[in-house]
XYZ file of C-alpha atoms in Angstrom:
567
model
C 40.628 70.949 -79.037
C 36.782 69.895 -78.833
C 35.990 66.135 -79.930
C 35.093 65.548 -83.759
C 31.211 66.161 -84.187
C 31.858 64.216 -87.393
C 33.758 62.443 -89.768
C 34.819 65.496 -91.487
C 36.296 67.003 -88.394
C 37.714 63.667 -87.726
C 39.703 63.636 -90.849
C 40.473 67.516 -90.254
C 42.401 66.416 -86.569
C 43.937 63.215 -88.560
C 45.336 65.800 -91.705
C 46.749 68.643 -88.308
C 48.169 65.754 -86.458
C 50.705 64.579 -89.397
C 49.921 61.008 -88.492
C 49.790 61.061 -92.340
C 50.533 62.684 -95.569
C 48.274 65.364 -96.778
C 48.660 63.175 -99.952
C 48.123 60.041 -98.119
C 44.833 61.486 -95.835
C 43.349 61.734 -99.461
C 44.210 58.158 -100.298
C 42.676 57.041 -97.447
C 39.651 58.888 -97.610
C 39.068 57.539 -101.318
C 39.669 54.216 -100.657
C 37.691 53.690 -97.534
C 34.904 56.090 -98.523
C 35.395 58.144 -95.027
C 33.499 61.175 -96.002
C 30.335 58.850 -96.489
C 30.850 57.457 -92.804
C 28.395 58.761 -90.512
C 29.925 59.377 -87.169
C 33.859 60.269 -86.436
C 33.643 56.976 -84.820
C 32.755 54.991 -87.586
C 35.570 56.465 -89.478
C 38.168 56.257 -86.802
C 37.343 52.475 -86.517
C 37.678 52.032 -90.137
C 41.586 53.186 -90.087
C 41.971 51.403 -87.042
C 40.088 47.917 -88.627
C 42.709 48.703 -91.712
C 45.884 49.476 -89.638
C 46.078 53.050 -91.223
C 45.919 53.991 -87.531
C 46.707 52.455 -84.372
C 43.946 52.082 -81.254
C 45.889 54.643 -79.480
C 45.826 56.961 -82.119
C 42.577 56.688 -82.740
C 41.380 57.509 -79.348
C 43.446 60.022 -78.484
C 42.170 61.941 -82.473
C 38.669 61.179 -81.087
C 39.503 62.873 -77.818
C 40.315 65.723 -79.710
C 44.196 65.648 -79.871
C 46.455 66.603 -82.084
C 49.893 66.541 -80.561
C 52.015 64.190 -78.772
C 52.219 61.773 -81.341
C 55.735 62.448 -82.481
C 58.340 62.578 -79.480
C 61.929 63.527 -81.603
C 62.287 61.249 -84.276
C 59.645 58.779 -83.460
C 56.151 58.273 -83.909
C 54.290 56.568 -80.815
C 52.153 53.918 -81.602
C 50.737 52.202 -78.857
C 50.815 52.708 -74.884
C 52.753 49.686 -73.044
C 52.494 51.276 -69.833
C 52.409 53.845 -67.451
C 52.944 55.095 -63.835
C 53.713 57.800 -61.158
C 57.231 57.796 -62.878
C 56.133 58.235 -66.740
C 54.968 56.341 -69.567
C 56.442 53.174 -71.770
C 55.260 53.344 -75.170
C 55.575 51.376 -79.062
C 56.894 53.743 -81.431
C 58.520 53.417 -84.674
C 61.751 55.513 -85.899
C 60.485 57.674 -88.517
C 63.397 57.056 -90.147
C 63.793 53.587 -90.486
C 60.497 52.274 -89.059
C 62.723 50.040 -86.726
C 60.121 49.856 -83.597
C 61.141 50.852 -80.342
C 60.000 51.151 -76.671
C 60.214 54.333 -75.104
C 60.831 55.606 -71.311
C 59.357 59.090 -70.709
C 59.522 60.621 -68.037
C 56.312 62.804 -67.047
C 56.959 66.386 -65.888
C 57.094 65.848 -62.177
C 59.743 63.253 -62.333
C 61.629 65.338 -65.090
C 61.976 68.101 -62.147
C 63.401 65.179 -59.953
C 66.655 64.782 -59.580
C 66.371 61.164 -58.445
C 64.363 60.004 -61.044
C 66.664 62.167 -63.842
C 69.807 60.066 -62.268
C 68.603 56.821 -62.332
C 67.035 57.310 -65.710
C 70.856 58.566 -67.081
C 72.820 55.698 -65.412
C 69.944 53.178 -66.798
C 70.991 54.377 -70.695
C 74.622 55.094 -69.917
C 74.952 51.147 -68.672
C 72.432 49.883 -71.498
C 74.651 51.814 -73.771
C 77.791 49.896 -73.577
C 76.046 46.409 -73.799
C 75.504 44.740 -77.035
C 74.387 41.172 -76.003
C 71.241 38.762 -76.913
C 69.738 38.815 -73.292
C 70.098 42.495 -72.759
C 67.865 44.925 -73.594
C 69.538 47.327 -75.813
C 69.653 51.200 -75.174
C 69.305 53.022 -78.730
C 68.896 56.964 -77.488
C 68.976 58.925 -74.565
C 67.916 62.325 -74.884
C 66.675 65.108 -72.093
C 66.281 68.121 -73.890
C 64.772 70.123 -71.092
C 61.298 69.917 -72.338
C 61.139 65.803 -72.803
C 63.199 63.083 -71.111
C 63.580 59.549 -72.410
C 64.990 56.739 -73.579
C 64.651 54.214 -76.785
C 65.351 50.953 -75.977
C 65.033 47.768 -77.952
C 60.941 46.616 -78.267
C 60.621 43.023 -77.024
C 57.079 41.819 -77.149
C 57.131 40.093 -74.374
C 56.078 39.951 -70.436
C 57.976 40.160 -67.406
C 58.575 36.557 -65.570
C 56.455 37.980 -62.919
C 53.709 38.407 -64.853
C 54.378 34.694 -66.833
C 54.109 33.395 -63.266
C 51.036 35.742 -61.943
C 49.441 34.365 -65.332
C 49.882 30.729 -64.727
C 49.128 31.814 -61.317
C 51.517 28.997 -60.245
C 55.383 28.274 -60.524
C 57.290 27.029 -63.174
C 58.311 23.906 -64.460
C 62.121 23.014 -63.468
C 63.251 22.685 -66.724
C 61.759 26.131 -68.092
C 63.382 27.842 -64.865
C 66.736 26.330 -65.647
C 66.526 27.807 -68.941
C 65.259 31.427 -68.304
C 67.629 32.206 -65.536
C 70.630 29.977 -67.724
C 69.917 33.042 -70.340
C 69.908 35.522 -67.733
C 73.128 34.921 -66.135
C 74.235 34.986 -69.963
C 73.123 38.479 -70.342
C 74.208 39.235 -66.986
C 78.124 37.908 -67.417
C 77.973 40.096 -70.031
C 77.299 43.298 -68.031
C 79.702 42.287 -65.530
C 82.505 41.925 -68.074
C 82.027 45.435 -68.898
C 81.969 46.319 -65.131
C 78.211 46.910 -64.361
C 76.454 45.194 -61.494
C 72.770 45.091 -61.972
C 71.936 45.354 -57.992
C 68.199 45.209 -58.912
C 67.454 41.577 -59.975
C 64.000 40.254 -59.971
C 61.554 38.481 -61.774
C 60.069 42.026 -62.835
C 63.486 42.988 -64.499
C 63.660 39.886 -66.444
C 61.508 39.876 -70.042
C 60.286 36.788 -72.028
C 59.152 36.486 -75.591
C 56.434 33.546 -76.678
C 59.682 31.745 -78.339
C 61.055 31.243 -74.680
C 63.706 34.193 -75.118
C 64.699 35.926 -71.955
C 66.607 39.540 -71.639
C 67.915 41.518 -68.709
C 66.274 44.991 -68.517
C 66.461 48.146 -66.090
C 70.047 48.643 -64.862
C 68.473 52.342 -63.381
C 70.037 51.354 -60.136
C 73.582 49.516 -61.869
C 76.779 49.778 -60.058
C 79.320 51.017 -62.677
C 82.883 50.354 -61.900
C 84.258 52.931 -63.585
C 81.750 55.740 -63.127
C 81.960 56.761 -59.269
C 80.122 60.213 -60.527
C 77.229 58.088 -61.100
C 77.501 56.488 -57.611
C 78.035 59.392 -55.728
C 75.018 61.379 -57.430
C 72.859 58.295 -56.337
C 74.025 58.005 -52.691
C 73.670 61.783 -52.439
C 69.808 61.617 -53.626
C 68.715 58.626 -52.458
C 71.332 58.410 -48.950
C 73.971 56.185 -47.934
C 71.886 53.158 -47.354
C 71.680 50.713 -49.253
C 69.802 50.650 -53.003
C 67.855 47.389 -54.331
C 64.698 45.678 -53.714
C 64.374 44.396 -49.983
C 62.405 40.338 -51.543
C 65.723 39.810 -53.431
C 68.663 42.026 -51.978
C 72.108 39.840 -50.799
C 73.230 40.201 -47.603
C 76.355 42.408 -48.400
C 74.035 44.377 -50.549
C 72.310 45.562 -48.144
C 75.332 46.945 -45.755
C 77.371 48.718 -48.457
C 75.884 49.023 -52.167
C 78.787 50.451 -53.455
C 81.210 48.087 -53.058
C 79.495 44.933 -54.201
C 80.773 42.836 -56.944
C 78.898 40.088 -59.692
C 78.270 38.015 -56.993
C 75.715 40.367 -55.728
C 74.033 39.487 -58.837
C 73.826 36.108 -58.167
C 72.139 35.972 -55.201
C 70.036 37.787 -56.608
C 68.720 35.534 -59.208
C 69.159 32.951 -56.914
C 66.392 34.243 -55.121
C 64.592 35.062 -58.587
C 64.816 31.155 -59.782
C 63.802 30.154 -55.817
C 60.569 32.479 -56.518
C 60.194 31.047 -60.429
C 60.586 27.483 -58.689
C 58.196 27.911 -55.633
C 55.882 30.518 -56.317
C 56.665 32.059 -53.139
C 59.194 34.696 -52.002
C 62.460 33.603 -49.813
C 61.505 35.443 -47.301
C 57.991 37.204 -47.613
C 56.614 38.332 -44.037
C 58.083 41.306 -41.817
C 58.748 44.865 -43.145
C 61.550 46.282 -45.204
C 64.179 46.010 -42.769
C 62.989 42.379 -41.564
C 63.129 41.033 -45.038
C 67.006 42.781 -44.835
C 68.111 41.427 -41.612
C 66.025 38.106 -42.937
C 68.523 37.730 -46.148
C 71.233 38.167 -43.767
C 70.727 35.491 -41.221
C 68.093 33.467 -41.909
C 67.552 30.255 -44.415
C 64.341 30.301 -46.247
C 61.520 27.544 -46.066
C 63.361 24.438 -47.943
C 62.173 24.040 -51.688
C 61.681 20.468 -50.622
C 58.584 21.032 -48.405
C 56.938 23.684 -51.811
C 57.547 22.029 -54.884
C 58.670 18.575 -53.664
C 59.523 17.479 -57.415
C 62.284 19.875 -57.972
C 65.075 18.129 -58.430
C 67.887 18.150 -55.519
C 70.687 18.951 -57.804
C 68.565 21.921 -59.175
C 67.412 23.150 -55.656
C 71.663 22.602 -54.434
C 72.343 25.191 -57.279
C 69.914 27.624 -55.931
C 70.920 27.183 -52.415
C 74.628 27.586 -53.740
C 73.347 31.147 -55.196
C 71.698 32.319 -52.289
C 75.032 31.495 -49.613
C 75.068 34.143 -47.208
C 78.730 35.033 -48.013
C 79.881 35.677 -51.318
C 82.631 32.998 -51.093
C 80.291 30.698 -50.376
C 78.470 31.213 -53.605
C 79.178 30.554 -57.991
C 82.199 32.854 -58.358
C 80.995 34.177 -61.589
C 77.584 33.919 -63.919
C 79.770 31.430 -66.273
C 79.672 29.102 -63.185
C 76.281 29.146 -63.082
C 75.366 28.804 -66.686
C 77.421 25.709 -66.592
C 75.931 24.180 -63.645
C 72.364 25.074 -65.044
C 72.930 23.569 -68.788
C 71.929 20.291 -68.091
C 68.557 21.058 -66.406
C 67.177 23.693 -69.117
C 65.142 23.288 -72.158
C 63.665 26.048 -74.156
C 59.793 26.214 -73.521
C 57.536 28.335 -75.617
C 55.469 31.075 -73.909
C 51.801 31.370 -74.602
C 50.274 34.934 -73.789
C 48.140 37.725 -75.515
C 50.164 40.270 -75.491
C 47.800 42.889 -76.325
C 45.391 41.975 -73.391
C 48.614 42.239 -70.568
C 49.589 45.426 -71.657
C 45.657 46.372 -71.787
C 46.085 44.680 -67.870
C 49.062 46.988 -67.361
C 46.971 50.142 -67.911
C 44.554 49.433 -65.942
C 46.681 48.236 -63.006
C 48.552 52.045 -63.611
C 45.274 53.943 -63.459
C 44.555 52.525 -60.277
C 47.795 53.173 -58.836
C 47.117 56.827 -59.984
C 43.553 56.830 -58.747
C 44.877 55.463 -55.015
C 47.778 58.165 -54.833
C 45.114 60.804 -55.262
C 42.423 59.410 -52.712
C 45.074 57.845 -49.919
C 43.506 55.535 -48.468
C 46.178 53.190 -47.335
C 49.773 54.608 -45.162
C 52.519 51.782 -46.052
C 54.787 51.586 -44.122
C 58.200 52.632 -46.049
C 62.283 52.363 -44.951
C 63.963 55.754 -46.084
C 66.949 53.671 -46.405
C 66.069 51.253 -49.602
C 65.512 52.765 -53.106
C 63.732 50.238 -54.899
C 64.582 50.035 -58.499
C 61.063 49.757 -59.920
C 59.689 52.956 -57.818
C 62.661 54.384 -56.175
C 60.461 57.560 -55.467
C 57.011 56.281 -56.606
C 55.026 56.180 -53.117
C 51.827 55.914 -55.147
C 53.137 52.405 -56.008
C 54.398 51.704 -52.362
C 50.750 52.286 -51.424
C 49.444 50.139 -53.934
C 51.971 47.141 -53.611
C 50.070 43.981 -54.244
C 47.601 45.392 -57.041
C 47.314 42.938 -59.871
C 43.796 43.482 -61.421
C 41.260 45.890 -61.270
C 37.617 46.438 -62.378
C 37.056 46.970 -65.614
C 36.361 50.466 -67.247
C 34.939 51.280 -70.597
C 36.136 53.510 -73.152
C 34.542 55.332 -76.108
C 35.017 53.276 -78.142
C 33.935 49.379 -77.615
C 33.669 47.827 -80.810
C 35.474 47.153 -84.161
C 39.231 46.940 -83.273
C 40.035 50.007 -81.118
C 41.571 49.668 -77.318
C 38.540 49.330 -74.802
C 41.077 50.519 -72.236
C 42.494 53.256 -74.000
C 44.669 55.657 -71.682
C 43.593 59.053 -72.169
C 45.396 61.923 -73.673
C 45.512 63.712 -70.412
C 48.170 63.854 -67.762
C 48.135 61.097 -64.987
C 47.101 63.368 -62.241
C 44.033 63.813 -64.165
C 43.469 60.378 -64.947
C 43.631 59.825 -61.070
C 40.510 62.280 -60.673
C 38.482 60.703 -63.210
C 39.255 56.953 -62.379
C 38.883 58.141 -58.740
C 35.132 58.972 -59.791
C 34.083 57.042 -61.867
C 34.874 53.995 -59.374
C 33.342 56.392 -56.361
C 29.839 56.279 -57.668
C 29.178 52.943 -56.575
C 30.288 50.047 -55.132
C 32.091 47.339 -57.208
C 30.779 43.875 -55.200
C 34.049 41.729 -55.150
C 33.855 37.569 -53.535
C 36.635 35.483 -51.924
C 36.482 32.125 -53.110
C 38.594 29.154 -50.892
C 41.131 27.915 -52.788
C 41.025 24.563 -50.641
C 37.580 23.884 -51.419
C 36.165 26.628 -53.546
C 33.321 27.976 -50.866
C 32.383 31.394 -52.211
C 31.920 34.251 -49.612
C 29.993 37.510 -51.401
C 31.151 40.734 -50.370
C 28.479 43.519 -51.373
C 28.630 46.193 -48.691
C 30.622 49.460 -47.443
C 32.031 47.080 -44.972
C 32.393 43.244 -44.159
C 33.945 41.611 -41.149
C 34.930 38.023 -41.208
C 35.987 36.285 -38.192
C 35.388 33.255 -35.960
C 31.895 35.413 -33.763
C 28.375 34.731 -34.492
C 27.521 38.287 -35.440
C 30.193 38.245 -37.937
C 28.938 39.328 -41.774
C 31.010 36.488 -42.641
C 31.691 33.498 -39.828
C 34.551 31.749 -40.154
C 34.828 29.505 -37.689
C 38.621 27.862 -38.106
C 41.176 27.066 -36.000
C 43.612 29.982 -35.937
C 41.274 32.509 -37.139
C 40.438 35.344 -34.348
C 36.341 36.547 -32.958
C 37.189 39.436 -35.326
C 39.946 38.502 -37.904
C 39.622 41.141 -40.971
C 37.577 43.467 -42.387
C 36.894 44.114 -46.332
C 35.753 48.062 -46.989
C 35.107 49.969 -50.158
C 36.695 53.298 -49.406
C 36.656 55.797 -53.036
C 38.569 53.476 -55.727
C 38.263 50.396 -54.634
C 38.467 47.796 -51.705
C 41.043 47.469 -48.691
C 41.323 44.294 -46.401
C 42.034 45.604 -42.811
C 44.000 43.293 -40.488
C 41.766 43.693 -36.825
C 44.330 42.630 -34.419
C 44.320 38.902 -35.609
C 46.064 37.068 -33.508
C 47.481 35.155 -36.363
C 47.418 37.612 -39.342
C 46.502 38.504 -42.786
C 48.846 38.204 -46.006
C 48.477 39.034 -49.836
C 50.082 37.671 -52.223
C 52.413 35.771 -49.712
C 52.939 39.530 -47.382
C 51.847 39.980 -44.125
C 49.825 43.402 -44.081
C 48.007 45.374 -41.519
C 45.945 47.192 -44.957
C 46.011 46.559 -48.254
C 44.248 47.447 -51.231
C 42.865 44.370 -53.166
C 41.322 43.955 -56.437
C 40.095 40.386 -58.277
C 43.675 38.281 -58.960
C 45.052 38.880 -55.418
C 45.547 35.823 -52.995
C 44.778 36.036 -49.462
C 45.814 34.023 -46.842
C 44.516 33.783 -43.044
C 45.909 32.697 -39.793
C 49.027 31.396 -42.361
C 47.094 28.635 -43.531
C 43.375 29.520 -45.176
C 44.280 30.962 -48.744
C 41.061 32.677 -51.203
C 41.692 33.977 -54.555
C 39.952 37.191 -54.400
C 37.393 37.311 -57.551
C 35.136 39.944 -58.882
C 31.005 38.320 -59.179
C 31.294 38.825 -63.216
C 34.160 36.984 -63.614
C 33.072 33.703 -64.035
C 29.763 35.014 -65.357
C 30.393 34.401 -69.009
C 31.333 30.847 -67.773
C 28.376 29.762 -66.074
C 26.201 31.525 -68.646
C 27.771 28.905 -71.145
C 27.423 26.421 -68.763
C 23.603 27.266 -68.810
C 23.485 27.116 -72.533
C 24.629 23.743 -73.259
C 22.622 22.345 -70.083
C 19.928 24.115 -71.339
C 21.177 22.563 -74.884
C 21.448 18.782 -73.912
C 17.794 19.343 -71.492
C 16.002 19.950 -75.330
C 18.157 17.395 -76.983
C 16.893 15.017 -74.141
C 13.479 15.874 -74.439
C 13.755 15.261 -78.213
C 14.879 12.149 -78.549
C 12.408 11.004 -76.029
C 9.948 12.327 -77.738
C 11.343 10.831 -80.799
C 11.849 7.288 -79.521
C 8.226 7.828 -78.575
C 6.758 8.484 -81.881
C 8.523 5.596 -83.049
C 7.607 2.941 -80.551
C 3.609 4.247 -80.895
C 3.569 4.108 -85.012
């Protein structure tokens, strides 16, 4: 349907899409005055600014849409997030108004086999747990036309993003704590004989009262379900099924005959990341990071975070034993060893602005599938849990911010990042041009000693040479090391044969997209937090002001104690 010309064709979509009553449309109109408003704008903010209507509804009714507001019984409220596998939304149960979050699947992963199995076994295992740090499963439904799951709403943030938005590691006793309640949730699941096999700080949520629950068991090991196994080692191949930063070593040779203590190694190597900051083994490709978990011992906590503990770090190195003997027999093991090092810590975030974040980071993974401009380099042997057949995400590994965008509306209340009603193919086009029409100027800025280097053009080169756009001349850092290019949706960082490497965010890469919030590191040792120019704009514009501020102040009370020493 066209967009409302006016407030009277505004309230026409809002009375079509049953949002509301016919009887309480009328209400609303009365009280707020709406026919008097003078733009559908004005009265779509209005609803929103009273919480008649949600942000999201009131773009998408400005948009011109009318449907997709009700999926089954519930009414969606609010977009969480969304990606090449489907979309995570707030809605409420029309029924009870309980709120809940729900996984649907878009229509190209509904066709998928894959993505159908994984999204089954995730609400068959959520289904049979009933525990305070597990995410519950409420519904599963695939009806042919729609595909999805309720699950429990927690508003809260993955530890990977609490960490990203500290942007460093966590305190010892708040780690002790969050993966204490973990192994909780997790004993649980292994009681009822489901191994998670997908552990990592992404699968682990946290409320702002410190609360932590175990989510996404799409890739569980049920004991008593060999169906389910056997559909996913006939999709997804005989090989082995986790995510390559935190898989155990027996994991990774067989995934269908693992046990609990699969699970923790696994969050071993979650609370080594929460402690550190940095991965166990972060350099090499898939099956390097593999053969890496199997044989090799990761960079001692010692030499990262120095004050952890060493009866903290001797649990996590119990954990992450190579053989499963070695290691806590059972989660109870480890929640007693852990008790006496955690404390409940409250979480500070704005939840509204990460899930705005979230968005934004989807729609670029969206825009980069379409224009494919980087080829990652991908194992057909390991189905990752977050993306098991989401490529556009492989290609975009790494992406944590992106530039901002601007929606209709801007003012009074409503989401400036709305998503749009459309499918996410579409959403690649437009995002893909409306970042294509010019180029967004990013800077790196040295971490060590905050030296700013701009980067404006198509293409930048930064190396140790003279003719270099940017000369670096370090130690360790090649004639040519790297080159930054704006190719379509945004910027890549090309490694050019250093002799010594590029990572991001801790991974060696040959090409990478990058967008302001990444970390870069050269030659192992330089790191630069990669910035956009506005960022700190609003900053130093204060900074002006109350410079500018104490200059007149000065120049006051000098004048002042002038006038007062001449009368």
């Amino acid at each position: 349907m066209p967009k409302p010309r006016d407030a009277e064709s505004f309230l026409g979509l809002l009375q079509e899409s049953k949002l509301l009553s016919p009887e309480k449309v009328r209400t609303v109109v009365d009280n707020f005055q709406l026919e008097e408003a003078e733009s559908a704008k004005q009265a779509a903010q209005k609803l929103v600014t009273e919480k008649v209507l949600t942000r999201y509804q009131g773009e998408r009714l400005l948009a011109g849409r009318t449907r997709g507001f009700f999926i089954d019984r519930y009414k969606v409220l609010e977009v969480l997030g969304f990606g090449g596998m489907g979309s995570l939304y707030l809605a409420e149960d029309v029924e009870t108004t309980v709120p809940v979050a729900l996984k649907v699947l878009n229509d190209k992963c509904r066709n998928d086999a894959g993505m159908l199995t994984r999204l089954k076994l995730e609400a068959t295992a959520g289904a049979r747990l009933e525990h305070p740090h597990v995410v519950r499963t409420i519904k599963y439904d695939d009806t042919g036309a729609i595909c999805y799951i309720a699950m429990e709403f927690i508003k809260g943030i993955s530890l990977l993003e609490l960490v990203l938005l500290r942007q460093k590691s966590l305190p010892t006793p708040q780690v002790c704590d969050v993966i204490l309640q973990a192994a909780l949730g997790l004993q649980n699941a292994h009681e009822a004989g489901i191994v998670h096999r997908d552990l990592k700080p992404e699968n682990l949520i946290i409320d702002s009262q410190g609360l932590v629950k175990v989510l996404d068991f799409g890739l569980a090991l049920l004991k008593d379900n060999p169906e389910a196994e056997f559909s996913l080692s006939m999709i997804f191949g005989h090989g082995c099924v986790g995510t390559p930063e935190y898989i155990a070593p027996e994991q990774s040779r067989d995934g269908s005959s693992v046990d609990s203590r699969t699970d923790v190694y696994s969050l071993g190597c979650t609370m080594y990341f929460l402690l550190t900051g940095k991965l166990p083994f972060p350099k090499g490709t898939v099956s390097q990071k593999i053969q890496a978990h199997r044989e090799q011992t990761p960079r001692p906590i010692t030499e990262i975070a120095p004050k952890v503990p060493a009866d903290v770090i001797a649990i996590v190195e119990k954990m992450m034993a190579k053989r499963p003997e070695d290691r806590y027999q059972s989660m109870e093991e480890v929640v007693e060893a852990l008790k006496p090092f955690a404390k409940r810590t409250p979480v500070e975030f704005r939840f509204n602005k990460i899930v705005s974040q979230r968005v934004r980071e989807a729609k670029a993974r969206s825009a980069i599938a379409q224009s494919s401009i980087v080829k990652p380099q991908l194992s057909s042997r390991i189905a990752t849990a977050s993306h098991v057949a989401e490529q556009a995400q492989q290609k975009t590994e790494g992406i944590e911010r992106l530039t901002r965008g601007e929606s209709d509306i801007s003012k009074s209340g409503i989401l400036r990042h709305a998503v749009p009603a459309e499918s996410t193919d579409q959403m690649a086009q437009q995002a893909t041009n409306a970042l294509s029409e010019k180029i967004q100027p990013i800077e790196i800025i040295s971490i060590d000693d905050k030296q700013r280097f701009p980067i404006t053009r198509q293409r930048v080169v930064l190396g140790r040479n003279a003719d270099c756009d940017i000369q670096f001349n370090q130690p360790g850092i090649s004639g040519e090391h790297c080159a930054f290019h704006f190719e379509n949706t945004g910027w890549v960082v090309s490694d050019l044969n250093s002799k010594n490497g590029i990572e991001v965010d801790g991974r060696r890469i040959q090409e990478q997209i990058i967008f302001p919030g990444n970390t870069l590191t050269l030659a192992g040792k330089y790191h630069f937090r990669v910035a956009s120019p506005n960022q700190y704009a609003a900053k130093g514009k204060h900074k002006n002001l109350v410079i500018a501020a104490s200059v007149l102040v000065g120049i006051g009370l000098i004048a002042g104690i002038g006038y007062w020493l001449l009368s």
